[in-house]
Amino acid sequence: MLGISLRRPKTIAATLAAATLVTVLGSAAPGVSADGGGRPTPDEGHRTKPTIVLVHGAWADGSSWSGEVRRLQARGFDVQVAPQPNRGPSIDSGYLKDFLSTIEGPIVVAAHSYGGFVASDALTGNSNVKALVFVDAFAPDKGETVEQLTAGSGSVLEPALTDPTSVFKLVPFPGAPEGAVDAYVLPKIFITGFANGLPRRQAEVLAVSQSALATNALGEPATEPAWKTIPVWAVIGTEDRVIPPARQEEMMKRAGADITRIDAGHLGLISHPGEVTEVILEAARTTA
């Protein structure tokens, strides 16, 4: 016997229902499941996906990556938002380096703003990291500082180099290095300089939800950069007023980055999460 049942459907309705089910399931478009949702392509389904690690910038927290997290998880990726204490590159890169050391298998890191400075330091020497995506970010060379990369760029932060109180509210914190304080961007500058391109109400909420950045972070030099040894992608917001596009272009071309430009301000990861996610996915495909 061939194991084929000779039993017939009990009713014509049952026969039609079975035929309809076969038609629906068999006719779904490639990459689309029968219920209309996305599903991995054959290549995505059989290869090992990298872990995606997202690094937020200064005056922010991990929630700034929420749009990308949802989209990447929907595509079946393990996504982790890294710790970022904003205490200065030497401390922050140490946190990220240790965090990454606990992840097995290939890793793709995406970093925003000051997070790019931290990631570029922390990723050097980690053979599991296969790609780095800078999103409106600093990509320093060895010995460079945030202050140096900001000077002469036209950034809304540039006046702070000569008069910190013109840009920041300065607040002492326990155990601070000598001369260091916490800096919060003044709301009027945050709303128009950081959050341009976002709805006004959302910008106002973000302006008073900041995490502080220790001022010593601005003057600490970068170590040997990871972008010299791993593939790099970059997303540049053409309306960025914090790290103006011309300065980003200089850094990213020096790093040999594959550059995508979007019509967004400094917080393009919030205003354009779909476009940013697509660049991260492009970087992830290189790990196959």
mmCIF file of N, CA and C in Angstrom, residues 99-190:
data_model
loop_
_atom_site.group_PDB
_atom_site.id
_atom_site.type_symbol
_atom_site.label_atom_id
_atom_site.label_comp_id
_atom_site.label_asym_id
_atom_site.label_seq_id
_atom_site.Cartn_x
_atom_site.Cartn_y
_atom_site.Cartn_z
ATOM 1 N N PHE A 99 29.953 44.252 27.471
ATOM 2 C CA PHE A 99 28.627 43.788 27.057
ATOM 3 C C PHE A 99 28.737 42.911 25.820
ATOM 4 N N LEU A 100 29.510 43.341 24.843
ATOM 5 C CA LEU A 100 29.660 42.584 23.602
ATOM 6 C C LEU A 100 30.364 41.254 23.829
ATOM 7 N N SER A 101 31.237 41.183 24.839
ATOM 8 C CA SER A 101 31.983 39.947 25.102
ATOM 9 C C SER A 101 31.083 38.803 25.549
ATOM 10 N N THR A 102 29.848 39.111 25.949
ATOM 11 C CA THR A 102 28.914 38.076 26.402
ATOM 12 C C THR A 102 28.072 37.512 25.262
ATOM 13 N N ILE A 103 28.217 38.053 24.064
ATOM 14 C CA ILE A 103 27.394 37.635 22.922
ATOM 15 C C ILE A 103 28.182 36.685 22.039
ATOM 16 N N GLU A 104 27.609 35.515 21.776
ATOM 17 C CA GLU A 104 28.240 34.536 20.908
ATOM 18 C C GLU A 104 27.780 34.726 19.466
ATOM 19 N N GLY A 105 28.646 34.398 18.540
ATOM 20 C CA GLY A 105 28.280 34.466 17.133
ATOM 21 C C GLY A 105 28.454 35.859 16.551
ATOM 22 N N PRO A 106 28.070 36.015 15.286
ATOM 23 C CA PRO A 106 28.281 37.300 14.600
ATOM 24 C C PRO A 106 27.431 38.421 15.187
ATOM 25 N N ILE A 107 27.991 39.625 15.161
ATOM 26 C CA ILE A 107 27.335 40.807 15.723
ATOM 27 C C ILE A 107 27.389 41.935 14.702
ATOM 28 N N VAL A 108 26.287 42.664 14.586
ATOM 29 C CA VAL A 108 26.259 43.922 13.848
ATOM 30 C C VAL A 108 25.906 45.015 14.847
ATOM 31 N N VAL A 109 26.692 46.070 14.879
ATOM 32 C CA VAL A 109 26.462 47.171 15.811
ATOM 33 C C VAL A 109 26.015 48.402 15.036
ATOM 34 N N ALA A 110 24.948 49.041 15.519
ATOM 35 C CA ALA A 110 24.513 50.333 14.986
ATOM 36 C C ALA A 110 24.589 51.340 16.118
ATOM 37 N N ALA A 111 25.189 52.498 15.842
ATOM 38 C CA ALA A 111 25.426 53.476 16.902
ATOM 39 C C ALA A 111 25.030 54.865 16.444
ATOM 40 N N HIS A 112 24.390 55.608 17.357
ATOM 41 C CA HIS A 112 23.905 56.947 17.050
ATOM 42 C C HIS A 112 24.742 57.999 17.768
ATOM 43 N N SER A 113 25.089 59.070 17.052
ATOM 44 C CA SER A 113 25.677 60.270 17.618
ATOM 45 C C SER A 113 26.948 59.968 18.428
ATOM 46 N N TYR A 114 26.992 60.392 19.698
ATOM 47 C CA TYR A 114 28.140 60.107 20.565
ATOM 48 C C TYR A 114 28.364 58.599 20.693
ATOM 49 N N GLY A 115 27.301 57.821 20.545
ATOM 50 C CA GLY A 115 27.437 56.369 20.577
ATOM 51 C C GLY A 115 28.385 55.850 19.513
ATOM 52 N N GLY A 116 28.499 56.563 18.390
ATOM 53 C CA GLY A 116 29.444 56.167 17.358
ATOM 54 C C GLY A 116 30.879 56.292 17.835
ATOM 55 N N PHE A 117 31.162 57.336 18.606
ATOM 56 C CA PHE A 117 32.489 57.533 19.197
ATOM 57 C C PHE A 117 32.817 56.364 20.115
ATOM 58 N N VAL A 118 31.847 56.009 20.965
ATOM 59 C CA VAL A 118 32.027 54.922 21.924
ATOM 60 C C VAL A 118 32.211 53.588 21.211
ATOM 61 N N ALA A 119 31.342 53.312 20.230
ATOM 62 C CA ALA A 119 31.410 52.033 19.525
ATOM 63 C C ALA A 119 32.710 51.880 18.757
ATOM 64 N N SER A 120 33.159 52.957 18.138
ATOM 65 C CA SER A 120 34.395 52.887 17.367
ATOM 66 C C SER A 120 35.570 52.490 18.255
ATOM 67 N N ASP A 121 35.554 52.946 19.504
ATOM 68 C CA ASP A 121 36.580 52.540 20.470
ATOM 69 C C ASP A 121 36.385 51.086 20.916
ATOM 70 N N ALA A 122 35.147 50.740 21.258
ATOM 71 C CA ALA A 122 34.873 49.471 21.939
ATOM 72 C C ALA A 122 34.967 48.254 21.032
ATOM 73 N N LEU A 123 34.708 48.410 19.749
ATOM 74 C CA LEU A 123 34.619 47.255 18.852
ATOM 75 C C LEU A 123 35.976 46.742 18.393
ATOM 76 N N THR A 124 37.002 47.564 18.517
ATOM 77 C CA THR A 124 38.323 47.180 18.034
ATOM 78 C C THR A 124 38.806 45.906 18.726
ATOM 79 N N GLY A 125 39.173 44.936 17.922
ATOM 80 C CA GLY A 125 39.694 43.682 18.456
ATOM 81 C C GLY A 125 38.664 42.612 18.715
ATOM 82 N N ASN A 126 37.359 42.913 18.556
ATOM 83 C CA ASN A 126 36.316 41.908 18.760
ATOM 84 C C ASN A 126 36.009 41.259 17.413
ATOM 85 N N SER A 127 36.476 40.043 17.214
ATOM 86 C CA SER A 127 36.339 39.374 15.915
ATOM 87 C C SER A 127 34.903 38.971 15.598
ATOM 88 N N ASN A 128 34.017 38.979 16.593
ATOM 89 C CA ASN A 128 32.615 38.643 16.333
ATOM 90 C C ASN A 128 31.856 39.782 15.655
ATOM 91 N N VAL A 129 32.363 41.006 15.786
ATOM 92 C CA VAL A 129 31.679 42.143 15.185
ATOM 93 C C VAL A 129 32.004 42.185 13.697
ATOM 94 N N LYS A 130 30.962 42.040 12.868
ATOM 95 C CA LYS A 130 31.153 41.921 11.429
ATOM 96 C C LYS A 130 30.843 43.208 10.673
ATOM 97 N N ALA A 131 30.125 44.133 11.305
ATOM 98 C CA ALA A 131 29.772 45.375 10.620
ATOM 99 C C ALA A 131 29.395 46.431 11.647
ATOM 100 N N LEU A 132 29.618 47.693 11.267
ATOM 101 C CA LEU A 132 29.291 48.835 12.118
ATOM 102 C C LEU A 132 28.500 49.833 11.295
ATOM 103 N N VAL A 133 27.357 50.253 11.829
ATOM 104 C CA VAL A 133 26.511 51.237 11.165
ATOM 105 C C VAL A 133 26.502 52.513 12.000
ATOM 106 N N PHE A 134 27.014 53.603 11.432
ATOM 107 C CA PHE A 134 26.966 54.907 12.077
ATOM 108 C C PHE A 134 25.672 55.607 11.659
ATOM 109 N N VAL A 135 24.903 56.083 12.631
ATOM 110 C CA VAL A 135 23.656 56.799 12.346
ATOM 111 C C VAL A 135 23.786 58.210 12.910
ATOM 112 N N ASP A 136 23.989 59.190 12.009
ATOM 113 C CA ASP A 136 24.222 60.573 12.451
ATOM 114 C C ASP A 136 25.223 60.584 13.602
ATOM 115 N N ALA A 137 26.390 60.035 13.347
ATOM 116 C CA ALA A 137 27.310 59.719 14.433
ATOM 117 C C ALA A 137 28.717 60.262 14.203
ATOM 118 N N PHE A 138 29.455 60.334 15.298
ATOM 119 C CA PHE A 138 30.880 60.614 15.249
ATOM 120 C C PHE A 138 31.642 59.338 14.898
ATOM 121 N N ALA A 139 32.630 59.467 14.019
ATOM 122 C CA ALA A 139 33.531 58.366 13.699
ATOM 123 C C ALA A 139 34.959 58.892 13.826
ATOM 124 N N PRO A 140 35.471 58.958 15.037
ATOM 125 C CA PRO A 140 36.771 59.600 15.260
ATOM 126 C C PRO A 140 37.941 58.738 14.822
ATOM 127 N N ASP A 141 39.032 59.392 14.506
ATOM 128 C CA ASP A 141 40.306 58.701 14.340
ATOM 129 C C ASP A 141 41.030 58.738 15.687
ATOM 130 N N LYS A 142 42.076 57.965 15.803
ATOM 131 C CA LYS A 142 42.811 57.881 17.057
ATOM 132 C C LYS A 142 43.295 59.267 17.481
ATOM 133 N N GLY A 143 43.021 59.609 18.745
ATOM 134 C CA GLY A 143 43.464 60.875 19.305
ATOM 135 C C GLY A 143 42.484 62.018 19.165
ATOM 136 N N GLU A 144 41.455 61.867 18.326
ATOM 137 C CA GLU A 144 40.477 62.939 18.150
ATOM 138 C C GLU A 144 39.482 62.956 19.300
ATOM 139 N N THR A 145 38.895 64.138 19.553
ATOM 140 C CA THR A 145 37.895 64.298 20.603
ATOM 141 C C THR A 145 36.597 64.831 20.008
ATOM 142 N N VAL A 146 35.532 64.742 20.801
ATOM 143 C CA VAL A 146 34.254 65.320 20.373
ATOM 144 C C VAL A 146 34.409 66.820 20.165
ATOM 145 N N GLU A 147 35.143 67.481 21.040
ATOM 146 C CA GLU A 147 35.363 68.923 20.892
ATOM 147 C C GLU A 147 36.022 69.244 19.554
ATOM 148 N N GLN A 148 37.046 68.501 19.185
ATOM 149 C CA GLN A 148 37.751 68.748 17.929
ATOM 150 C C GLN A 148 36.845 68.516 16.724
ATOM 151 N N LEU A 149 36.030 67.476 16.791
ATOM 152 C CA LEU A 149 35.157 67.143 15.671
ATOM 153 C C LEU A 149 33.965 68.088 15.576
ATOM 154 N N THR A 150 33.681 68.802 16.653
ATOM 155 C CA THR A 150 32.591 69.770 16.657
ATOM 156 C C THR A 150 33.066 71.149 16.207
ATOM 157 N N ALA A 151 34.286 71.504 16.557
ATOM 158 C CA ALA A 151 34.822 72.835 16.249
ATOM 159 C C ALA A 151 34.822 73.096 14.738
ATOM 160 N N GLY A 152 34.304 74.252 14.360
ATOM 161 C CA GLY A 152 34.296 74.644 12.957
ATOM 162 C C GLY A 152 33.269 73.953 12.098
ATOM 163 N N SER A 153 32.380 73.164 12.712
ATOM 164 C CA SER A 153 31.398 72.387 11.931
ATOM 165 C C SER A 153 30.083 73.119 11.718
ATOM 166 N N GLY A 154 29.832 74.162 12.535
ATOM 167 C CA GLY A 154 28.540 74.826 12.478
ATOM 168 C C GLY A 154 27.481 74.172 13.342
ATOM 169 N N SER A 155 27.899 73.251 14.206
ATOM 170 C CA SER A 155 26.968 72.552 15.091
ATOM 171 C C SER A 155 26.322 73.508 16.084
ATOM 172 N N VAL A 156 25.092 73.158 16.495
ATOM 173 C CA VAL A 156 24.428 73.939 17.540
ATOM 174 C C VAL A 156 25.158 73.800 18.871
ATOM 175 N N LEU A 157 26.041 72.820 18.984
ATOM 176 C CA LEU A 157 26.838 72.632 20.198
ATOM 177 C C LEU A 157 28.104 73.478 20.196
ATOM 178 N N GLU A 158 28.487 73.997 19.048
ATOM 179 C CA GLU A 158 29.771 74.680 18.934
ATOM 180 C C GLU A 158 29.933 75.865 19.885
ATOM 181 N N PRO A 159 28.912 76.682 20.148
ATOM 182 C CA PRO A 159 29.090 77.780 21.100
ATOM 183 C C PRO A 159 29.507 77.326 22.494
ATOM 184 N N ALA A 160 29.203 76.073 22.851
ATOM 185 C CA ALA A 160 29.571 75.561 24.170
ATOM 186 C C ALA A 160 31.075 75.427 24.336
ATOM 187 N N LEU A 161 31.808 75.401 23.246
ATOM 188 C CA LEU A 161 33.256 75.267 23.335
ATOM 189 C C LEU A 161 33.894 76.496 23.975
ATOM 190 N N THR A 162 33.227 77.633 23.867
ATOM 191 C CA THR A 162 33.735 78.861 24.492
ATOM 192 C C THR A 162 32.866 79.330 25.660
ATOM 193 N N ASP A 163 31.579 78.995 25.639
ATOM 194 C CA ASP A 163 30.664 79.386 26.717
ATOM 195 C C ASP A 163 29.688 78.242 26.969
ATOM 196 N N PRO A 164 30.054 77.278 27.812
ATOM 197 C CA PRO A 164 29.213 76.091 28.023
ATOM 198 C C PRO A 164 27.774 76.416 28.417
ATOM 199 N N THR A 165 27.568 77.474 29.219
ATOM 200 C CA THR A 165 26.217 77.776 29.695
ATOM 201 C C THR A 165 25.318 78.335 28.595
ATOM 202 N N SER A 166 25.886 78.653 27.440
ATOM 203 C CA SER A 166 25.053 79.111 26.332
ATOM 204 C C SER A 166 24.312 77.948 25.673
ATOM 205 N N VAL A 167 24.745 76.738 25.961
ATOM 206 C CA VAL A 167 24.145 75.537 25.358
ATOM 207 C C VAL A 167 23.628 74.566 26.412
ATOM 208 N N PHE A 168 24.300 74.511 27.570
ATOM 209 C CA PHE A 168 24.012 73.481 28.560
ATOM 210 C C PHE A 168 23.555 74.047 29.898
ATOM 211 N N LYS A 169 22.719 73.279 30.571
ATOM 212 C CA LYS A 169 22.516 73.425 32.003
ATOM 213 C C LYS A 169 23.542 72.509 32.661
ATOM 214 N N LEU A 170 24.365 73.042 33.557
ATOM 215 C CA LEU A 170 25.453 72.292 34.176
ATOM 216 C C LEU A 170 25.091 71.938 35.615
ATOM 217 N N VAL A 171 25.246 70.651 35.948
ATOM 218 C CA VAL A 171 24.815 70.134 37.247
ATOM 219 C C VAL A 171 25.921 69.254 37.831
ATOM 220 N N PRO A 172 26.332 69.475 39.083
ATOM 221 C CA PRO A 172 27.353 68.601 39.685
ATOM 222 C C PRO A 172 26.806 67.195 39.906
ATOM 223 N N PHE A 173 27.731 66.224 39.967
ATOM 224 C CA PHE A 173 27.307 64.858 40.288
ATOM 225 C C PHE A 173 28.349 64.197 41.186
ATOM 226 N N PRO A 174 27.924 63.270 42.040
ATOM 227 C CA PRO A 174 28.839 62.640 43.009
ATOM 228 C C PRO A 174 29.957 61.875 42.304
ATOM 229 N N GLY A 175 31.154 62.000 42.825
ATOM 230 C CA GLY A 175 32.274 61.241 42.295
ATOM 231 C C GLY A 175 32.782 61.713 40.949
ATOM 232 N N ALA A 176 32.431 62.913 40.556
ATOM 233 C CA ALA A 176 32.836 63.430 39.250
ATOM 234 C C ALA A 176 34.351 63.606 39.171
ATOM 235 N N PRO A 177 34.939 63.342 37.995
ATOM 236 C CA PRO A 177 36.352 63.684 37.811
ATOM 237 C C PRO A 177 36.548 65.185 38.035
ATOM 238 N N GLU A 178 37.746 65.572 38.385
ATOM 239 C CA GLU A 178 38.014 66.981 38.664
ATOM 240 C C GLU A 178 37.618 67.864 37.486
ATOM 241 N N GLY A 179 36.798 68.865 37.756
ATOM 242 C CA GLY A 179 36.372 69.810 36.738
ATOM 243 C C GLY A 179 35.190 69.371 35.911
ATOM 244 N N ALA A 180 34.718 68.142 36.095
ATOM 245 C CA ALA A 180 33.608 67.628 35.291
ATOM 246 C C ALA A 180 32.273 67.843 35.986
ATOM 247 N N VAL A 181 31.249 68.093 35.203
ATOM 248 C CA VAL A 181 29.865 68.182 35.681
ATOM 249 C C VAL A 181 28.975 67.504 34.642
ATOM 250 N N ASP A 182 27.729 67.288 35.014
ATOM 251 C CA ASP A 182 26.754 66.776 34.055
ATOM 252 C C ASP A 182 26.221 67.929 33.221
ATOM 253 N N ALA A 183 26.029 67.673 31.934
ATOM 254 C CA ALA A 183 25.492 68.688 31.029
ATOM 255 C C ALA A 183 24.168 68.215 30.443
ATOM 256 N N TYR A 184 23.183 69.099 30.470
ATOM 257 C CA TYR A 184 21.890 68.875 29.830
ATOM 258 C C TYR A 184 21.709 69.968 28.772
ATOM 259 N N VAL A 185 21.301 69.598 27.582
ATOM 260 C CA VAL A 185 21.092 70.586 26.529
ATOM 261 C C VAL A 185 19.886 71.454 26.897
ATOM 262 N N LEU A 186 20.044 72.773 26.788
ATOM 263 C CA LEU A 186 18.929 73.671 27.080
ATOM 264 C C LEU A 186 17.748 73.340 26.174
ATOM 265 N N PRO A 187 16.528 73.287 26.727
ATOM 266 C CA PRO A 187 15.372 72.874 25.935
ATOM 267 C C PRO A 187 15.196 73.621 24.618
ATOM 268 N N LYS A 188 15.415 74.935 24.614
ATOM 269 C CA LYS A 188 15.206 75.689 23.374
ATOM 270 C C LYS A 188 16.165 75.241 22.278
ATOM 271 N N ILE A 189 17.366 74.830 22.662
ATOM 272 C CA ILE A 189 18.338 74.339 21.683
ATOM 273 C C ILE A 189 18.030 72.898 21.300
ATOM 274 N N PHE A 190 17.610 72.107 22.264
ATOM 275 C CA PHE A 190 17.262 70.714 21.968
ATOM 276 C C PHE A 190 16.108 70.645 20.972
#
